[in-house]
Tab-separated table of C-alpha atoms in Angstrom:
chain	number	residue	atom	x	y	z
A	1	MET	CA	119.164	-70.373	68.592
A	2	SER	CA	122.419	-70.539	70.889
A	3	GLU	CA	125.861	-71.503	69.040
A	4	ASP	CA	125.563	-75.049	70.513
A	5	ASP	CA	122.073	-75.396	69.182
A	6	VAL	CA	123.626	-74.135	65.361
A	7	THR	CA	126.495	-76.481	65.892
A	8	THR	CA	124.075	-79.391	66.068
A	9	TYR	CA	121.694	-78.304	63.372
A	10	VAL	CA	124.338	-77.917	60.467
A	11	THR	CA	126.783	-80.164	58.446
A	12	PRO	CA	130.190	-79.522	57.752
A	13	LEU	CA	129.514	-78.655	54.129
A	14	VAL	CA	127.239	-75.912	55.312
A	15	ARG	CA	129.540	-74.487	57.717
A	16	ARG	CA	132.402	-74.515	55.184
A	17	LEU	CA	129.883	-72.732	52.691
A	18	ALA	CA	128.872	-70.111	55.780
A	19	GLN	CA	132.854	-69.332	55.998
A	20	GLN	CA	132.816	-68.627	52.335
A	21	GLN	CA	130.004	-66.662	52.009
A	22	GLY	CA	130.675	-64.324	55.088
A	23	ILE	CA	127.600	-65.762	56.753
A	24	ASP	CA	126.788	-65.628	60.762
A	25	LEU	CA	125.191	-69.110	61.728
A	26	ALA	CA	123.613	-67.564	64.319
A	27	SER	CA	121.836	-64.817	62.167
A	28	VAL	CA	120.318	-68.181	60.130
A	29	THR	CA	116.842	-69.637	60.190
A	30	GLY	CA	117.068	-73.224	59.410
A	31	THR	CA	113.985	-74.809	56.696
A	32	GLY	CA	114.878	-78.065	57.509
A	33	VAL	CA	113.902	-81.097	59.386
A	34	GLY	CA	113.850	-80.037	63.141
A	35	GLY	CA	114.987	-76.215	61.704
A	36	ARG	CA	117.789	-77.645	60.513
A	37	ILE	CA	120.050	-75.232	58.549
A	38	ARG	CA	120.682	-76.390	54.715
A	39	LYS	CA	122.813	-74.744	52.140
A	40	GLU	CA	119.867	-73.302	50.540
A	41	ASP	CA	119.278	-71.175	53.453
A	42	VAL	CA	123.128	-69.937	53.569
A	43	LEU	CA	122.742	-69.060	50.028
A	44	GLN	CA	119.480	-67.129	50.354
A	45	ALA	CA	121.219	-65.131	53.752
A	46	ALA	CA	124.183	-64.139	51.312
A	47	GLU	CA	121.902	-63.042	48.561
A	48	ALA	CA	120.435	-61.035	50.852
A	49	ALA	CA	123.063	-59.615	52.173
A	50	LYS	CA	124.501	-58.591	48.982
A	51	ALA	CA	121.010	-56.561	48.258
A	52	ALA	CA	121.324	-54.908	51.785
A	53	PRO	CA	120.480	-50.926	51.087
A	54	ALA	CA	123.286	-48.881	50.159
A	55	ALA	CA	122.518	-46.236	52.646
A	56	ALA	CA	124.183	-49.105	55.086
A	57	ALA	CA	127.302	-48.148	53.812
A	58	PRO	CA	129.080	-45.076	55.042
A	59	ALA	CA	128.340	-41.951	53.502
A	60	ALA	CA	130.673	-40.239	51.002
A	61	PRO	CA	132.340	-37.148	52.509
A	62	ALA	CA	130.473	-34.261	50.815
A	63	ALA	CA	132.419	-32.305	48.087
A	64	PRO	CA	133.871	-28.603	48.985
A	65	ALA	CA	131.186	-25.272	48.684
A	66	ALA	CA	132.080	-23.794	45.977
A	67	PRO	CA	133.815	-20.402	46.994
A	68	THR	CA	130.857	-17.661	46.746
A	69	LEU	CA	131.903	-14.314	44.285
A	70	GLU	CA	130.969	-11.020	45.538
A	71	VAL	CA	129.782	-9.133	43.226
A	72	SER	CA	131.646	-6.427	42.091
A	73	PRO	CA	130.680	-2.806	42.688
A	74	LEU	CA	132.022	-1.391	39.434
A	75	ARG	CA	129.246	-3.730	37.208
A	76	GLY	CA	127.119	-1.750	35.076
A	77	THR	CA	128.954	1.703	35.878
A	78	THR	CA	131.349	3.874	33.390
A	79	GLN	CA	134.530	4.581	35.389
A	80	PRO	CA	138.013	6.413	33.303
A	81	MET	CA	141.268	5.091	32.894
A	82	SER	CA	143.924	5.988	35.790
A	83	ARG	CA	146.791	7.428	35.457
A	84	LEU	CA	148.797	4.256	35.206
A	85	ARG	CA	146.399	2.001	33.553
A	86	LYS	CA	146.807	4.882	30.342
A	87	VAL	CA	150.350	4.652	30.463
A	88	LEU	CA	150.451	0.784	30.435
A	89	ALA	CA	147.871	0.930	27.595
A	90	GLU	CA	149.976	2.919	25.545
A	91	ARG	CA	152.986	1.140	26.135
A	92	ALA	CA	151.211	-1.814	25.098
A	93	VAL	CA	150.014	-0.586	21.897
A	94	ALA	CA	153.137	0.769	21.128
A	95	SER	CA	155.271	-2.423	21.988
A	96	MET	CA	152.788	-4.172	19.864
A	97	GLN	CA	152.959	-1.922	16.476
A	98	GLN	CA	156.661	-1.703	16.720
A	99	THR	CA	157.917	-5.203	17.169
A	100	ALA	CA	156.876	-8.643	15.765
A	101	GLN	CA	156.023	-10.644	19.061
A	102	LEU	CA	156.464	-14.279	19.088
A	103	THR	CA	155.483	-16.656	22.000
A	104	THR	CA	157.719	-19.970	22.665
A	105	VAL	CA	156.579	-22.690	25.426
A	106	VAL	CA	158.178	-25.705	27.153
A	107	LYS	CA	156.848	-27.928	29.853
A	108	VAL	CA	159.475	-28.442	32.348
A	109	ASP	CA	159.620	-31.379	35.160
A	110	VAL	CA	160.258	-29.684	38.400
A	111	THR	CA	159.888	-32.650	40.728
A	112	ALA	CA	163.436	-32.496	41.848
A	113	VAL	CA	163.299	-28.725	42.458
A	114	ALA	CA	159.990	-29.415	44.830
A	115	ALA	CA	162.140	-31.702	46.549
A	116	PHE	CA	165.342	-30.107	46.989
A	117	ARG	CA	163.112	-27.236	47.997
A	118	SER	CA	160.825	-29.309	50.775
A	119	SER	CA	164.468	-30.309	52.266
A	120	VAL	CA	165.632	-26.973	52.767
A	121	GLN	CA	162.147	-25.167	53.821
A	122	LYS	CA	162.697	-24.915	57.431
A	123	ASP	CA	166.444	-24.076	57.294
A	124	PHE	CA	165.712	-21.530	54.721
A	125	VAL	CA	162.926	-19.802	57.281
A	126	ALA	CA	164.858	-20.122	60.254
A	127	ALA	CA	167.786	-17.829	58.206
A	128	THR	CA	165.911	-15.555	56.291
A	129	GLY	CA	162.520	-15.144	57.915
A	130	GLY	CA	160.404	-16.211	54.688
A	131	LYS	CA	159.584	-19.538	52.871
A	132	LEU	CA	161.459	-20.394	49.683
A	133	SER	CA	158.907	-20.475	46.903
A	134	PHE	CA	159.664	-21.625	43.502
A	135	LEU	CA	159.726	-18.392	41.874
A	136	PRO	CA	163.492	-17.568	43.069
A	137	PHE	CA	164.588	-20.626	40.888
A	138	PHE	CA	163.265	-19.664	37.599
A	139	VAL	CA	164.786	-16.382	38.203
A	140	LEU	CA	167.867	-17.701	39.083
A	141	ALA	CA	167.762	-20.365	35.845
A	142	ALA	CA	166.674	-17.493	33.601
A	143	ALA	CA	169.214	-14.903	34.764
A	144	GLU	CA	172.048	-17.533	34.202
A	145	ALA	CA	170.880	-18.534	30.486
A	146	LEU	CA	170.694	-15.017	29.556
A	147	GLN	CA	174.299	-14.461	30.718
A	148	ALA	CA	174.484	-17.336	27.934
A	149	PHE	CA	172.496	-15.920	25.312
A	150	PRO	CA	172.571	-12.618	25.895
A	151	VAL	CA	169.850	-12.139	22.427
A	152	ILE	CA	167.392	-12.526	25.002
A	153	ASN	CA	168.419	-9.796	27.283
A	154	ALA	CA	169.736	-7.543	23.817
A	155	THR	CA	167.720	-4.141	23.246
A	156	VAL	CA	167.328	-2.455	20.023
A	157	ASP	CA	168.881	0.673	19.236
A	158	GLY	CA	167.990	1.981	15.755
A	159	THR	CA	169.791	-0.333	13.394
A	160	ASP	CA	171.863	-1.802	16.110
A	161	ILE	CA	171.650	-4.418	18.915
A	162	VAL	CA	172.652	-3.306	22.632
A	163	TYR	CA	173.600	-6.406	24.824
A	164	PRO	CA	173.548	-5.000	28.206
A	165	ALA	CA	176.604	-6.562	30.929
A	166	THR	CA	174.375	-7.598	33.524
A	167	GLU	CA	170.946	-9.085	33.926
A	168	ASN	CA	168.268	-6.845	35.508
A	169	LEU	CA	165.348	-8.501	35.618
A	170	SER	CA	161.964	-6.428	35.506
A	171	ILE	CA	159.554	-8.457	38.274
A	172	ALA	CA	155.556	-8.118	37.177
A	173	VAL	CA	153.978	-7.220	40.593
A	174	ASP	CA	150.257	-7.084	40.713
A	175	THR	CA	148.922	-4.112	42.178
A	176	GLU	CA	145.550	-2.345	42.966
A	177	ARG	CA	146.704	0.322	40.881
A	178	GLY	CA	147.880	-1.938	38.373
A	179	LEU	CA	150.558	-3.999	36.705
A	180	LEU	CA	154.501	-2.674	38.111
A	181	THR	CA	157.783	-4.374	37.047
A	182	PRO	CA	160.263	-3.625	40.195
A	183	VAL	CA	163.866	-4.389	38.971
A	184	LEU	CA	166.043	-6.814	40.330
A	185	ARG	CA	169.177	-5.642	39.608
A	186	ASP	CA	172.591	-7.941	38.860
A	187	ALA	CA	170.211	-11.180	39.072
A	188	GLY	CA	172.625	-13.548	37.610
A	189	SER	CA	174.966	-12.768	40.871
A	190	LYS	CA	172.504	-13.522	43.812
A	191	SER	CA	171.963	-16.575	45.633
A	192	LEU	CA	168.739	-18.074	46.038
A	193	ALA	CA	168.039	-16.406	49.015
A	194	ASP	CA	169.139	-12.681	48.325
A	195	ILE	CA	166.720	-13.649	45.017
A	196	SER	CA	163.856	-14.334	47.454
A	197	ARG	CA	164.729	-11.508	49.758
A	198	GLU	CA	164.857	-8.851	46.874
A	199	ILE	CA	162.048	-10.002	45.500
A	200	ALA	CA	159.360	-9.910	48.946
A	201	ASP	CA	160.860	-6.236	49.395
A	202	LEU	CA	160.288	-5.235	46.278
A	203	ALA	CA	156.903	-6.573	45.795
A	204	ALA	CA	155.844	-5.183	49.185
A	205	ARG	CA	157.130	-1.706	48.768
A	206	THR	CA	155.706	-1.969	45.145
A	207	ARG	CA	152.263	-2.654	46.621
A	208	ASP	CA	152.497	0.108	49.456
A	209	ASN	CA	153.535	2.525	46.767
A	210	LYS	CA	156.869	3.318	48.584
A	211	LEU	CA	159.327	2.313	45.822
A	212	LYS	CA	161.739	5.159	44.308
A	213	PRO	CA	161.404	6.276	40.943
A	214	ASP	CA	164.925	4.406	39.659
A	215	GLU	CA	163.810	1.247	41.140
A	216	LEU	CA	161.395	0.886	38.030
A	217	ALA	CA	163.845	1.568	35.720
A	218	GLY	CA	166.635	-0.138	33.801
A	219	GLY	CA	165.370	-3.492	33.361
A	220	THR	CA	166.860	-5.770	30.491
A	221	PHE	CA	164.757	-8.826	30.543
A	222	THR	CA	161.289	-9.414	32.489
A	223	VAL	CA	159.778	-12.200	34.355
A	224	THR	CA	155.395	-12.591	35.066
A	225	ASN	CA	154.447	-15.146	37.611
A	226	THR	CA	151.113	-15.916	36.222
A	227	GLY	CA	151.117	-19.134	37.966
A	228	SER	CA	150.548	-17.077	40.897
A	229	ARG	CA	146.673	-16.871	40.363
A	230	GLY	CA	146.772	-20.807	38.976
A	231	ALA	CA	147.398	-20.033	35.543
A	232	LEU	CA	148.972	-22.841	33.681
A	233	PHE	CA	150.427	-20.613	31.102
A	234	ASP	CA	149.893	-17.292	28.863
A	235	THR	CA	151.969	-15.707	26.378
A	236	PRO	CA	152.977	-12.396	27.793
A	237	VAL	CA	153.742	-9.082	25.871
A	238	VAL	CA	157.375	-7.937	25.948
A	239	PHE	CA	157.191	-3.843	26.591
A	240	LEU	CA	159.644	-1.993	24.881
A	241	PRO	CA	163.015	-1.439	25.383
A	242	GLN	CA	163.090	-5.035	26.321
A	243	SER	CA	163.312	-7.644	23.704
A	244	ALA	CA	161.770	-10.875	25.860
A	245	ILE	CA	159.534	-11.829	28.871
A	246	LEU	CA	159.240	-14.778	30.420
A	247	GLY	CA	155.470	-16.318	31.930
A	248	THR	CA	156.057	-18.916	34.809
A	249	GLY	CA	152.504	-21.055	34.990
A	250	ALA	CA	151.334	-22.593	38.171
A	251	VAL	CA	153.534	-25.957	39.172
A	252	VAL	CA	150.915	-28.543	39.008
A	253	LYS	CA	151.130	-32.716	39.647
A	254	GLU	CA	150.301	-34.910	36.771
A	255	PRO	CA	151.086	-38.467	35.716
A	256	GLY	CA	154.591	-38.657	34.122
A	257	VAL	CA	156.906	-40.997	32.249
A	258	VAL	CA	159.905	-41.832	33.725
A	259	SER	CA	162.887	-44.315	33.805
A	260	VAL	CA	162.984	-46.972	36.322
A	261	GLY	CA	166.079	-49.234	36.264
A	262	GLY	CA	166.031	-48.610	32.231
A	263	THR	CA	162.212	-48.911	31.883
A	264	ASP	CA	159.530	-46.537	31.061
A	265	ALA	CA	157.042	-45.877	33.849
A	266	ILE	CA	154.270	-43.560	35.390
A	267	GLY	CA	155.054	-41.624	38.057
A	268	ILE	CA	153.356	-38.210	40.071
A	269	ARG	CA	155.356	-35.398	38.677
A	270	SER	CA	155.540	-31.656	39.320
A	271	TYR	CA	155.295	-29.575	36.119
A	272	VAL	CA	155.325	-25.826	34.919
A	273	TYR	CA	154.887	-24.544	31.684
A	274	LEU	CA	157.248	-21.453	30.991
A	275	ALA	CA	156.581	-19.555	27.750
A	276	LEU	CA	158.928	-17.207	26.622
A	277	SER	CA	157.498	-14.130	24.613
A	278	TYR	CA	160.199	-12.317	22.567
A	279	ASP	CA	160.623	-9.692	19.979
A	280	HIS	CA	161.491	-11.586	16.230
A	281	ARG	CA	163.282	-8.733	14.581
A	282	ILE	CA	166.128	-9.849	16.585
A	283	VAL	CA	165.655	-12.950	18.328
A	284	ASP	CA	164.863	-15.941	16.303
A	285	GLY	CA	162.825	-19.236	17.394
A	286	ALA	CA	166.077	-21.075	17.732
A	287	ASP	CA	167.259	-18.344	19.827
A	288	ALA	CA	164.198	-18.891	21.988
A	289	ALA	CA	164.432	-22.291	22.266
A	290	ARG	CA	167.941	-22.862	23.201
A	291	PHE	CA	167.442	-20.218	25.727
A	292	LEU	CA	164.391	-22.254	27.109
A	293	GLY	CA	166.257	-25.459	26.879
A	294	ALA	CA	168.924	-24.146	29.149
A	295	VAL	CA	166.660	-23.191	31.788
A	296	LYS	CA	164.871	-26.163	31.399
A	297	ALA	CA	167.888	-28.563	32.037
A	298	ARG	CA	169.103	-26.110	34.802
A	299	LEU	CA	165.422	-26.833	36.676
A	300	GLU	CA	165.290	-30.521	35.950
A	301	ALA	CA	168.982	-31.050	37.147
A	302	ALA	CA	167.948	-29.134	40.391
A	303	ASP	CA	171.600	-28.223	41.308
A	304	PHE	CA	171.258	-25.685	43.591
A	305	THR	CA	172.755	-26.106	46.998
A	306	PRO	CA	176.044	-24.241	46.064
A	307	GLN	CA	173.317	-21.060	45.002
A	308	LEU	CA	171.065	-21.235	48.028
A	309	GLY	CA	172.882	-18.795	50.262
A	310	ILE	CA	172.419	-19.578	53.855
């Protein structure tokens, strides 16, 4: 039936109903006298359109395939501990037996840090040759807080508490041989660029077994980036003679409550969990909370322009 024929065979009421239902009258067969299209014909065509097979709609994108894990050749075997593994095992057991360890965790909104990092990333890469990750921000904030709360940076010597004059941060590095902790010295005096560059250098030389022995000694506090493998947080073990270790989890986006014009609203925020394990013989829970509170406040303020270092 042509468009002219349709115009002849429908009333204004039927035409308006077809427009409301989204029905093309040229596709409707009239059942009225002389082939006239009636209201019932339009409604029937609308019902038929609603009942069309779902297969006619565009197919949803297929979910990505799960990664295939390779079966380790160690499965079903017995292997002797490496020398490094023996040392780590002995130190871990000794530390747990000789100290009273406790862990405190805070959740930090690092949305402002993420925005600052994105805004300077291009210039940072051009100036240093490497990307700016979240880790240097955590390290710098921790080093500054250690200066204000030195008991977290302290060691026990018999019945004395020794407060070091510098903040020498051991940075945990995962290697094929085991966990090693090269030392970033005097971290509180360094810029973000310095910290980023030195951590990258220490990690690379640690994995290539090119560190000097003294680069693994003298740490006063440890930072372990457990989030590098996706963990939200853990309860890291303090290794003697240090009194504390900070675990930094993965930075993840979540819905969060924000204030907009004095009214609470839900927004997408970037969060990280920071877990501080400490020796309860000299560090009280209040000390740990004050230290973590200072780190949290520093990161949430995200005023790092003076410390960028490029």
